């Protein structure tokens, strides 16, 4: 029998259990090899009863002192209890559900070995439903005297039976698996070959560190994690190599355009901004498309960098496009770009779905004829009806709001391959960035503009609301602005809207004479724009809004951010919201309002916001709490679900896999060397399986 035969032919399985296993996806011994324990129990040593502690799971061995219940006359009682003693103490074992024959297995005076979680009851240790390891001194390599695997539940297959089946499978099949990585790679990654990994993961040897097995970070487990991450990194290396071969219009800078740009900069660039501008200008001069990710925390000044790149493209008489995730943001960028290039014959155009049909058509026409040099817009930019005359540079702002698909769609708007710059405010941890954007070069702005004061953040309950309002009043009186943000309840947009309206009314009452505006997703574009403009100009001082202001909005006078029901937001989202203030030189505050019953839990989670303004740290924390699936962009990224790897825990393996995959791709892109054929097969099998899943 091979590992590909039906599971029912494994010793001890048969058709009935075979069906139960198949229902759990275990159809063959091969499947069983990859059905891993969810935990382990250390049963290497029997523990003296006196040394037991609550919460531990350990085998104990003792003589049976008493057997109570199980059967009383003709009636079977609900409780079976035995008490055992081992010379160091006594322990009681209880069963609340049991087969009547269980009671018959125990006889006073016999020895028995039990294993289960220990708890305390009336000064005595006890175990509920312990596993019976041995009734006499039988040697048993599967269930006792070793580190024992605990498998996820399989309906209809008792745990001990399942463990025995896995033992049979491992004995017969684990060593016949084929390792696809050459010894050199395994050694470099510090991992053992697959065969050893598989057998150890199921039945660890006695000399291993159980704790590491329990957290899935033993070298044997890392072998599987490595395989998974290697496959991912290989796919990214392929994509990267693809763009290196493409041709693009080179856009070298010259003194004149750089001089023009410098004269127009409204402030001095930070060192970090200067560094990334240099990296970008160097890329743009190449005859191959730039593929660069610009990371910089909220407020670090990415927009100006995009404008500089667009100006260099303009100098060459080609078009550039800037895509933003919201209408408000597109409109803001449009006005900023237009103002920055005032007096020059640079034609900036706005294209968003919010424009009236006539204007939209006019904009499209100018884009098609080449009468627009810099086009700013929302995802309306990548619609089919939009044609560029000679698009040579694409910039995507807040890339994490889009997916890789939109990135590809923007690239397709050009007859040649355009240079591409994607910008993100890093609510994406580094490890996730390598997987999401592994095909991009990375530039980082790791410095804030001079004079910024970190935003003071406080988690506030309802009792503190008065103080928060006082702060708003004080700041507004000084000419500042305040945001009050409400969560959007998706299923019931109506309720959210009512909440927002009511909040705005309450604030108008609280601050007579102060302009309070309301902004929400259901408003028409022109309405939103008008409210935003009035807030910008100071006609409105308080802006009540749903999360439409989350990304990108830039009103430097704003110094107060109040987030209602802050517990309903992810940490990265809160970080983005907080980034709307602290953009000028005045000190700013952010108040995270939480109330109700979940108050305390929420306050604990939110307190990280009080401790740090570092977007990376917050994103890592978010990743830890919520997992990668929740990060925008991950779902549509085409990244396969990771089964073994955990992007937080396995960051170092991820880097290693990336290094090895890139090197290997450089050396042997087709994996045709004799030593690499195994890897090729492994990758082919994986992608076949992935296609099969759809
Ligand atoms: P983000 O990186 O979040 O997109 P923006 O580009 O919106 O940040 O910039 C945030 C604010 O900082 C804007 O008001 C911008 O004009 C200002 N700014 C950007 N760079 C500098 C700088 N070097 N010195 C002073 N202010 C700057
Ligand atoms: Mg921005």
XYZ file of C-alpha atoms and ligand atoms in Angstrom:
722
model
C 0.000 0.000 0.000
C 1.257 3.501 -0.788
C 0.456 6.775 0.889
C -2.061 7.484 -1.873
C -4.302 4.484 -1.196
C -7.625 4.914 0.613
C -7.196 5.354 4.370
C -9.430 2.387 5.169
C -6.585 -0.007 4.353
C -4.443 1.329 7.179
C -4.224 -1.195 10.023
C -7.071 -0.670 12.456
C -9.193 1.560 10.211
C -11.595 -0.351 7.959
C -14.584 0.986 6.023
C -16.566 2.432 8.956
C -13.773 4.553 10.479
C -12.465 5.211 6.975
C -15.665 7.045 6.210
C -15.468 9.154 9.359
C -11.887 10.106 8.563
C -12.736 10.931 4.962
C -15.480 13.237 6.178
C -12.731 15.224 7.925
C -10.666 15.360 4.721
C -8.393 12.459 5.645
C -8.831 10.197 2.631
C -5.358 8.713 2.329
C -2.355 8.030 4.559
C -0.787 11.054 2.903
C -3.638 13.254 4.150
C -3.189 11.724 7.588
C 0.507 12.632 7.592
C -0.518 16.242 7.147
C -3.251 16.102 9.791
C -1.229 17.541 12.633
C -1.644 17.495 16.400
C -3.168 20.631 17.826
C -1.233 20.150 21.050
C 1.040 17.794 22.958
C 1.094 16.253 26.415
C 4.268 15.408 28.205
C 3.780 11.861 29.445
C 7.443 10.963 29.566
C 7.461 10.642 33.320
C 4.868 9.560 35.825
C 4.469 12.385 38.344
C 4.166 11.740 42.098
C 0.709 12.845 43.205
C 2.224 15.218 45.770
C 3.890 17.204 42.983
C 0.713 17.804 41.001
C -0.428 21.362 40.485
C -3.769 22.645 39.309
C -3.881 23.133 35.572
C -1.142 20.682 34.666
C -1.804 17.562 32.642
C 0.351 14.659 33.737
C 0.297 10.913 34.120
C 0.000 9.504 37.644
C 0.203 5.902 38.727
C -1.234 4.428 41.884
C -3.118 1.644 43.604
C -6.884 1.803 43.572
C -8.234 2.457 47.073
C -11.921 2.629 46.238
C -14.405 2.411 43.391
C -17.736 4.198 43.933
C -20.761 4.303 41.691
C -20.868 2.937 38.200
C -23.343 0.300 39.184
C -25.603 0.097 42.230
C -27.863 -2.916 42.142
C -29.689 -2.839 38.835
C -29.278 0.885 38.380
C -26.317 2.553 36.786
C -25.458 5.780 38.601
C -24.446 8.963 36.884
C -21.050 9.242 38.539
C -18.123 6.870 38.657
C -15.322 7.765 41.023
C -12.124 5.972 41.909
C -9.510 7.060 44.406
C -5.887 6.057 43.913
C -2.794 6.464 46.087
C 0.887 6.321 45.180
C 2.582 6.704 48.542
C 2.920 10.482 48.145
C -0.752 11.353 48.088
C -4.253 10.531 46.978
C -6.104 11.492 43.825
C -9.701 11.091 42.788
C -10.749 10.387 39.211
C -14.314 11.063 38.098
C -16.396 10.132 35.084
C -19.763 11.770 34.497
C -20.490 9.915 31.256
C -19.155 6.432 30.768
C -19.828 3.034 29.362
C -21.093 0.609 32.060
C -18.140 -1.674 31.375
C -15.742 1.019 32.573
C -16.522 0.348 36.236
C -15.681 -3.285 35.779
C -12.148 -2.453 34.716
C -11.263 -1.126 38.148
C -10.638 -3.404 41.111
C -9.504 -2.232 44.525
C -5.798 -3.044 44.978
C -4.931 -2.987 41.259
C -2.503 -0.450 39.834
C -3.619 2.008 37.193
C -2.023 4.863 35.243
C -4.212 7.874 34.482
C -3.614 11.079 32.643
C -5.711 14.231 32.527
C -5.890 17.869 33.548
C -5.532 18.312 37.299
C -7.943 20.356 39.389
C -8.476 20.740 43.095
C -11.603 19.789 44.994
C -11.825 19.885 48.794
C -8.047 19.817 49.256
C -7.589 16.785 46.993
C -6.343 16.718 43.429
C -8.758 15.239 40.939
C -9.082 14.490 37.262
C -12.286 14.411 35.224
C -12.468 11.876 32.433
C -8.761 11.055 32.495
C -7.300 8.847 29.839
C -6.501 5.389 31.202
C -2.954 4.769 30.071
C -2.401 1.305 31.460
C -4.061 -1.041 33.846
C -0.857 -2.953 34.422
C 2.776 -2.299 33.462
C 2.375 -2.800 29.743
C 4.869 -1.034 27.496
C 2.944 1.236 25.153
C 4.820 3.370 22.631
C 1.737 5.252 21.465
C -0.172 6.677 24.399
C 2.228 6.767 27.310
C 5.840 7.073 28.388
C 6.423 9.727 25.724
C 5.398 13.145 24.454
C 1.940 12.366 23.173
C 0.145 14.170 20.333
C -3.352 15.556 20.917
C -5.217 15.672 17.627
C -8.113 17.895 16.644
C -11.396 16.114 17.140
C -12.599 13.846 14.339
C -16.248 13.013 14.747
C -16.856 9.306 15.289
C -13.212 8.470 15.940
C -12.271 8.307 19.650
C -9.019 10.155 20.468
C -7.069 7.042 21.411
C -8.149 5.244 18.244
C -7.162 8.233 16.149
C -3.764 8.418 17.821
C -3.190 4.730 17.103
C -4.141 5.208 13.445
C -1.727 8.104 13.149
C 0.982 5.962 14.726
C 0.452 3.285 12.087
C 0.488 5.851 9.297
C 3.666 7.485 10.553
C 5.446 4.150 11.023
C 4.697 3.045 7.500
C 4.694 6.211 5.445
C 6.607 9.118 6.976
C 10.040 7.917 5.943
C 8.900 7.305 2.372
C 8.031 10.969 1.824
C 10.432 12.782 -0.482
C 12.333 15.856 0.627
C 12.284 18.426 -2.165
C 14.878 20.852 -0.818
C 18.578 20.075 -1.243
C 20.628 19.587 1.911
C 22.354 22.958 1.478
C 19.087 24.873 1.747
C 17.863 22.859 4.724
C 21.104 23.498 6.495
C 20.982 27.191 5.817
C 17.422 27.433 7.072
C 18.311 25.330 10.115
C 15.636 22.732 9.514
C 15.623 18.923 9.265
C 14.427 16.995 6.211
C 10.745 16.415 5.656
C 10.764 12.761 6.691
C 12.161 13.536 10.104
C 9.830 16.522 10.421
C 6.706 14.535 9.728
C 7.485 11.706 12.096
C 8.592 14.049 14.880
C 5.623 16.342 14.576
C 3.300 13.403 15.191
C 5.407 11.541 17.715
C 8.198 13.762 19.033
C 11.356 12.088 20.196
C 12.052 12.080 23.901
C 14.864 14.613 23.767
C 12.955 17.536 22.251
C 11.742 20.739 23.862
C 7.993 20.207 24.371
C 7.334 23.893 24.830
C 8.565 24.623 21.317
C 6.411 21.871 19.868
C 3.410 23.298 21.675
C 3.938 26.733 20.091
C 4.617 25.179 16.680
C 8.140 26.505 16.521
C 10.337 23.411 16.755
C 12.820 22.946 13.887
C 10.658 20.086 12.617
C 7.594 22.308 12.456
C 9.635 25.104 10.950
C 10.417 22.779 8.045
C 6.742 22.907 7.030
C 6.434 26.608 7.655
C 9.490 27.142 5.501
C 8.024 25.120 2.624
C 4.867 27.172 2.670
C 6.628 30.524 2.839
C 9.166 29.502 0.234
C 6.376 28.759 -2.244
C 4.903 32.184 -1.575
C 8.230 33.941 -1.993
C 9.001 32.031 -5.160
C 5.776 33.267 -6.720
C 6.735 36.826 -5.800
C 10.253 36.377 -7.219
C 8.663 35.318 -10.507
C 6.459 38.375 -10.570
C 9.395 40.649 -9.771
C 11.508 39.127 -12.517
C 8.667 39.627 -14.978
C 8.650 43.399 -14.480
C 12.457 43.593 -14.663
C 12.291 42.322 -18.210
C 9.615 44.793 -19.290
C 10.436 48.027 -21.023
C 9.333 51.463 -19.951
C 9.817 55.030 -21.101
C 12.876 56.317 -19.229
C 12.170 59.595 -17.435
C 15.540 60.991 -16.329
C 15.520 64.224 -14.308
C 17.437 67.321 -15.320
C 18.599 70.448 -13.512
C 15.887 72.613 -14.881
C 12.932 70.597 -13.682
C 14.557 69.965 -10.310
C 15.113 73.705 -9.957
C 11.499 74.382 -10.867
C 10.282 71.848 -8.301
C 12.532 73.247 -5.570
C 11.268 76.788 -6.119
C 7.719 75.569 -5.652
C 8.107 73.431 -2.550
C 6.090 75.063 0.235
C 8.487 73.713 2.875
C 11.876 72.125 3.131
C 11.858 68.374 2.560
C 12.874 66.191 5.471
C 16.002 64.075 5.091
C 13.857 60.997 4.637
C 11.761 62.655 1.954
C 14.923 63.699 0.119
C 16.264 60.157 0.289
C 13.127 58.560 -1.143
C 12.847 61.234 -3.832
C 16.373 60.304 -4.927
C 15.492 56.616 -5.008
C 12.432 57.329 -7.094
C 14.153 59.677 -9.522
C 16.845 57.083 -10.073
C 14.210 54.432 -10.882
C 12.373 56.757 -13.242
C 15.518 57.198 -15.334
C 15.666 53.463 -16.093
C 14.313 51.900 -19.275
C 12.533 49.302 -17.077
C 9.425 50.143 -15.090
C 9.819 51.306 -11.521
C 7.895 49.127 -9.113
C 8.232 50.835 -5.815
C 6.365 50.852 -2.530
C 6.594 54.070 -0.550
C 5.932 53.456 3.106
C 5.587 56.303 5.529
C 3.516 56.688 8.644
C 0.453 58.887 8.637
C 1.497 62.508 8.236
C 5.063 61.799 7.156
C 4.529 63.670 3.878
C 4.083 61.220 1.023
C 1.898 63.422 -1.173
C 4.636 65.868 -2.049
C 6.855 62.976 -3.159
C 4.163 61.841 -5.598
C 3.872 65.371 -6.938
C 7.623 65.575 -7.573
C 7.554 62.317 -9.557
C 4.578 63.570 -11.581
C 6.407 66.805 -12.375
C 9.381 64.882 -13.768
C 7.013 62.909 -15.996
C 5.388 66.139 -17.147
C 8.807 67.453 -18.149
C 9.012 64.553 -20.598
C 5.634 65.301 -22.113
C 4.008 62.119 -20.837
C 1.011 61.626 -18.561
C 0.877 60.527 -14.964
C -2.044 59.364 -12.875
C -2.658 59.466 -9.122
C -5.334 57.159 -7.777
C -6.844 57.689 -4.308
C -9.386 55.527 -2.480
C -12.006 58.185 -1.710
C -13.549 61.137 -3.513
C -12.651 63.479 -0.694
C -9.028 62.499 -0.942
C -8.901 62.663 -4.741
C -10.403 66.127 -4.630
C -7.875 67.223 -1.985
C -4.918 65.926 -4.000
C -6.271 67.542 -7.137
C -6.481 70.957 -5.531
C -3.059 70.585 -3.899
C -1.377 69.569 -7.184
C -3.137 72.282 -9.079
C -1.965 74.900 -6.575
C 1.612 73.589 -6.505
C 2.014 73.892 -10.248
C 0.183 77.202 -10.609
C 1.762 79.420 -13.248
C 3.262 76.516 -15.163
C 1.551 75.035 -18.217
C 0.833 71.854 -16.273
C -2.713 70.657 -16.835
C -4.115 68.832 -13.835
C -7.413 67.000 -14.244
C -9.804 65.386 -11.788
C -11.712 62.243 -12.608
C -14.091 60.677 -10.141
C -17.388 58.892 -10.405
C -18.853 61.787 -8.453
C -18.485 64.268 -11.293
C -21.638 65.074 -13.264
C -21.750 62.903 -16.416
C -20.945 65.800 -18.730
C -17.856 66.851 -16.819
C -16.739 63.288 -16.491
C -16.995 62.816 -20.232
C -15.063 66.034 -20.826
C -12.311 64.879 -18.454
C -12.114 61.517 -20.194
C -11.751 63.252 -23.503
C -8.888 65.420 -22.294
C -7.166 62.353 -20.884
C -7.558 60.562 -24.192
C -6.266 63.489 -26.254
C -3.362 64.150 -23.963
C -4.748 67.522 -22.853
C -4.402 66.444 -19.239
C -0.878 65.962 -17.935
C -1.518 64.887 -14.373
C -4.756 63.045 -13.753
C -5.994 62.690 -10.194
C -8.910 60.422 -9.467
C -10.592 57.605 -7.651
C -10.916 54.061 -8.962
C -12.900 55.701 -11.769
C -9.442 56.013 -13.338
C -9.190 52.320 -14.058
C -12.608 51.890 -15.608
C -12.676 50.544 -19.108
C -13.968 53.743 -20.647
C -10.846 55.629 -19.567
C -8.058 55.808 -22.120
C -4.761 57.619 -21.696
C -2.762 59.018 -24.552
C 0.634 58.250 -23.088
C 0.499 57.256 -19.437
C 4.043 56.716 -18.185
C 3.693 56.977 -14.392
C 1.003 55.609 -12.088
C 0.803 56.458 -8.399
C -1.559 54.698 -6.025
C -2.202 56.463 -2.737
C -3.231 54.450 0.316
C -2.484 51.248 -1.556
C -3.737 49.125 1.355
C -7.231 50.281 0.446
C -6.865 48.721 -2.964
C -5.796 45.250 -4.000
C -3.196 43.929 -6.405
C -5.917 43.728 -9.013
C -6.340 47.492 -9.122
C -2.593 47.868 -9.341
C -2.599 45.641 -12.414
C -5.554 47.509 -13.906
C -3.756 50.832 -13.642
C -0.687 49.365 -15.322
C -2.844 48.231 -18.211
C -3.854 51.809 -18.955
C -0.519 52.312 -20.669
C 0.658 50.949 -23.979
C 4.150 50.538 -22.582
C 4.685 49.430 -18.987
C 4.284 52.507 -16.790
C 6.454 53.300 -13.821
C 4.522 52.520 -10.699
C 4.669 54.048 -7.236
C 2.379 52.715 -4.555
C 2.107 54.577 -1.289
C 0.879 53.315 2.028
C 0.723 54.622 5.559
C 1.921 51.263 6.848
C -1.025 49.962 8.745
C 0.661 46.897 7.359
C 3.345 45.261 9.465
C 6.684 44.628 7.852
C 6.202 40.876 7.702
C 2.898 41.241 5.953
C 4.352 43.829 3.623
C 6.968 41.357 2.422
C 4.243 38.918 1.508
C 1.844 41.456 0.061
C 4.386 43.609 -1.713
C 7.283 41.200 -2.066
C 7.472 42.024 -5.747
C 8.151 45.702 -5.068
C 11.212 47.679 -4.067
C 10.622 49.569 -0.876
C 11.333 53.163 0.145
C 10.582 54.279 3.663
C 9.943 57.745 5.076
C 10.917 57.202 8.676
C 10.994 60.789 9.831
C 8.274 63.298 10.560
C 8.433 66.902 9.326
C 10.150 69.222 11.754
C 8.199 70.648 14.655
C 5.591 67.940 14.929
C 4.450 67.176 18.454
C 3.192 63.625 19.087
C -0.566 63.519 19.520
C -1.654 63.112 23.142
C -4.034 60.143 23.280
C -6.531 59.271 25.994
C -9.076 56.511 26.375
C -12.135 58.180 27.892
C -15.353 56.800 29.348
C -18.664 58.630 29.461
C -17.681 60.374 32.742
C -14.944 62.179 30.910
C -17.093 63.570 28.118
C -17.426 67.004 29.717
C -13.663 67.452 29.801
C -13.428 66.408 26.171
C -16.017 69.012 25.200
C -14.092 71.638 27.150
C -11.008 70.809 25.141
C -12.934 71.156 21.895
C -14.288 74.515 23.037
C -10.819 75.771 23.964
C -9.207 74.662 20.714
C -11.983 76.017 18.537
C -11.791 79.368 20.334
C -8.097 79.455 19.374
C -8.935 78.909 15.720
C -8.406 75.158 15.732
C -10.676 72.440 14.352
C -12.064 69.233 15.761
C -13.235 65.958 14.272
C -15.879 63.782 15.910
C -15.931 60.382 14.207
C -18.630 57.744 14.489
C -18.332 54.105 13.500
C -20.227 52.963 10.471
C -22.553 50.093 11.230
C -22.635 48.459 7.863
C -25.866 46.515 7.986
C -27.744 49.505 9.237
C -26.394 52.561 7.535
C -29.615 54.265 8.485
C -28.949 53.954 12.201
C -25.429 55.251 11.754
C -26.818 58.181 9.868
C -29.345 58.933 12.598
C -26.552 58.709 15.171
C -24.425 61.103 13.216
C -27.256 63.566 12.730
C -28.139 63.420 16.408
C -24.517 63.858 17.457
C -24.211 66.898 15.242
C -27.335 68.385 16.816
C -26.065 67.709 20.305
C -22.775 69.412 19.502
C -24.534 72.419 18.018
C -26.380 72.780 21.316
C -23.197 72.300 23.317
C -21.263 74.861 21.291
C -23.589 77.708 20.372
C -22.146 79.952 17.721
C -19.657 77.340 16.518
C -19.975 75.928 13.001
C -20.698 72.201 13.221
C -20.714 70.261 9.952
C -21.875 66.770 9.121
C -20.237 64.427 6.648
C -21.329 60.908 5.811
C -21.055 58.343 3.067
C -24.571 58.810 1.745
C -24.122 62.446 0.878
C -23.741 63.485 -2.745
C -20.200 64.258 -3.819
C -20.876 67.948 -4.240
C -22.293 68.115 -0.718
C -19.274 66.361 0.759
C -16.942 68.605 -1.098
C -18.713 71.718 0.115
C -18.583 70.572 3.747
C -14.907 69.650 3.441
C -14.081 72.993 1.915
C -15.879 74.909 4.647
C -14.028 72.870 7.252
C -10.734 73.565 5.517
C -11.423 77.281 5.428
C -12.594 77.425 9.026
C -16.198 78.316 8.352
C -16.972 75.027 10.108
C -14.880 74.250 13.179
C -16.287 70.906 14.224
C -16.793 68.099 11.742
C -19.011 65.182 12.702
C -18.356 62.340 10.344
C -18.490 58.650 9.678
C -15.182 57.104 8.724
C -14.962 58.878 5.367
C -12.218 61.032 6.877
C -10.216 57.979 7.846
C -7.626 58.139 5.115
C -5.548 60.926 3.764
C -7.574 63.983 4.758
C -5.236 66.846 5.504
C -6.418 69.878 7.457
C -3.370 71.068 9.399
C -5.437 73.339 11.686
C -7.254 70.346 13.190
C -6.023 69.608 16.703
C -8.746 67.492 18.306
C -9.912 64.050 17.240
C -12.774 62.426 19.120
C -13.621 58.842 18.183
C -16.975 57.651 19.473
C -17.356 53.921 20.250
C -13.646 53.529 19.722
C -13.852 49.852 20.691
C -15.555 49.139 17.381
C -12.495 50.144 15.413
C -9.340 48.206 14.646
C -6.171 49.679 16.097
C -4.741 50.496 12.688
C -7.910 52.295 11.784
C -7.663 54.331 14.979
C -4.096 55.147 14.125
C -5.251 56.427 10.737
C -7.953 58.521 12.374
C -5.521 59.924 14.897
C -3.287 60.822 11.968
C -5.841 63.448 10.919
C -4.573 65.649 13.758
C -1.062 66.606 14.794
C -0.356 67.771 11.253
C 0.632 71.260 12.234
C 2.937 72.554 14.942
C 0.225 72.948 17.584
C -0.057 70.099 20.098
C -3.070 67.902 19.360
C -5.226 65.464 21.283
C -7.054 62.301 20.411
C -9.866 61.034 22.626
C -11.016 57.446 22.276
C -14.482 57.282 23.764
C -15.642 53.917 25.040
C -18.659 53.082 27.068
C -21.014 50.327 28.023
C -20.272 46.868 29.332
C -17.290 45.969 27.187
C -15.708 49.107 28.573
C -12.937 47.407 30.485
C -11.762 44.924 27.855
C -11.902 47.641 25.272
C -9.912 50.024 27.413
C -7.149 47.416 27.781
C -6.941 46.881 24.036
C -7.098 50.594 23.340
C -4.426 51.468 25.865
C -1.762 50.569 23.296
C -2.897 53.712 21.512
C -2.001 55.715 24.604
C 1.430 54.120 24.776
C 2.675 54.620 21.246
C 2.281 56.668 18.099
C 4.399 54.224 16.116
C 2.265 52.900 13.279
C 4.418 49.801 12.875
C 3.967 48.739 16.470
C 0.249 49.316 16.316
C -0.040 47.334 13.105
C 1.885 44.413 14.596
C -0.418 44.456 17.587
C -3.420 44.501 15.280
C -2.028 41.594 13.301
C -1.546 39.670 16.517
C -5.096 40.344 17.667
C -7.003 40.001 14.432
C -4.853 37.943 12.088
C -3.849 38.902 8.569
C -7.244 38.265 6.974
C -8.612 41.479 8.365
C -6.017 43.675 6.784
C -7.524 45.405 3.826
C -5.962 44.255 0.612
C -4.969 40.852 1.920
C -8.124 39.120 0.808
C -7.863 40.261 -2.779
C -4.121 39.918 -2.895
C -4.141 36.413 -4.275
C -2.059 35.224 -1.319
C -3.030 31.674 -0.512
C -4.266 31.066 3.010
C -1.316 30.080 5.116
C -1.872 26.791 6.900
C 1.281 26.416 8.982
C 2.870 29.835 8.936
C 1.966 32.708 11.185
C 3.226 36.020 9.879
C 3.978 37.403 13.321
C 5.583 34.340 14.860
C 7.472 33.299 11.743
C 8.909 36.623 10.628
C 12.472 35.289 10.624
C 11.602 32.240 8.522
C 9.780 34.523 6.134
C 12.884 36.628 5.607
C 14.992 33.502 5.168
C 12.550 32.067 2.629
C 12.577 35.328 0.722
C 16.367 35.426 0.592
C 16.681 31.832 -0.531
C 13.902 32.116 -3.111
C 15.425 35.251 -4.687
C 18.898 33.742 -4.850
C 17.634 30.523 -6.299
C 15.608 32.423 -8.850
C 18.695 34.318 -9.945
C 20.790 31.148 -10.221
C 18.312 28.788 -11.774
C 15.072 30.497 -12.776
C 13.624 27.382 -14.394
C 14.685 25.062 -11.588
C 16.217 22.770 -14.131
C 19.433 21.894 -12.290
C 19.351 18.269 -11.116
C 19.342 19.347 -7.466
C 16.296 21.578 -7.993
C 13.909 19.272 -9.784
C 12.326 18.303 -6.470
C 11.546 21.930 -5.690
C 9.947 22.344 -9.091
C 7.728 19.343 -8.485
C 6.791 20.613 -5.054
C 5.775 24.003 -6.467
C 3.830 22.409 -9.320
C 1.929 20.158 -6.950
C 1.100 23.091 -4.702
C -0.222 25.277 -7.479
C -2.216 22.345 -8.869
C -3.780 21.910 -5.430
C -4.507 25.643 -5.179
C -6.263 25.651 -8.545
C -8.200 22.573 -7.520
C -9.571 24.416 -4.500
C -11.401 27.090 -6.464
P 0.773 61.481 4.408
O 2.127 60.865 4.360
O -0.030 61.024 5.572
O 0.045 61.379 3.100
P 0.752 64.266 3.754
O 1.480 64.138 2.490
O -0.713 64.497 3.711
O 1.053 63.020 4.691
O 1.466 65.376 4.612
C 1.011 65.712 5.913
C 1.137 67.202 6.177
O 2.495 67.542 6.351
C 0.638 68.039 5.034
O -0.020 69.138 5.574
C 1.901 68.449 4.316
O 1.733 69.653 3.638
C 2.879 68.562 5.451
N 4.272 68.299 5.101
C 4.736 67.318 4.293
N 6.092 67.353 4.228
C 6.479 68.363 5.018
C 7.770 68.931 5.361
N 8.898 68.415 4.872
N 7.783 69.972 6.207
C 6.642 70.489 6.702
N 5.409 70.041 6.404
C 5.327 68.990 5.579
Mg -1.663 60.696 2.338
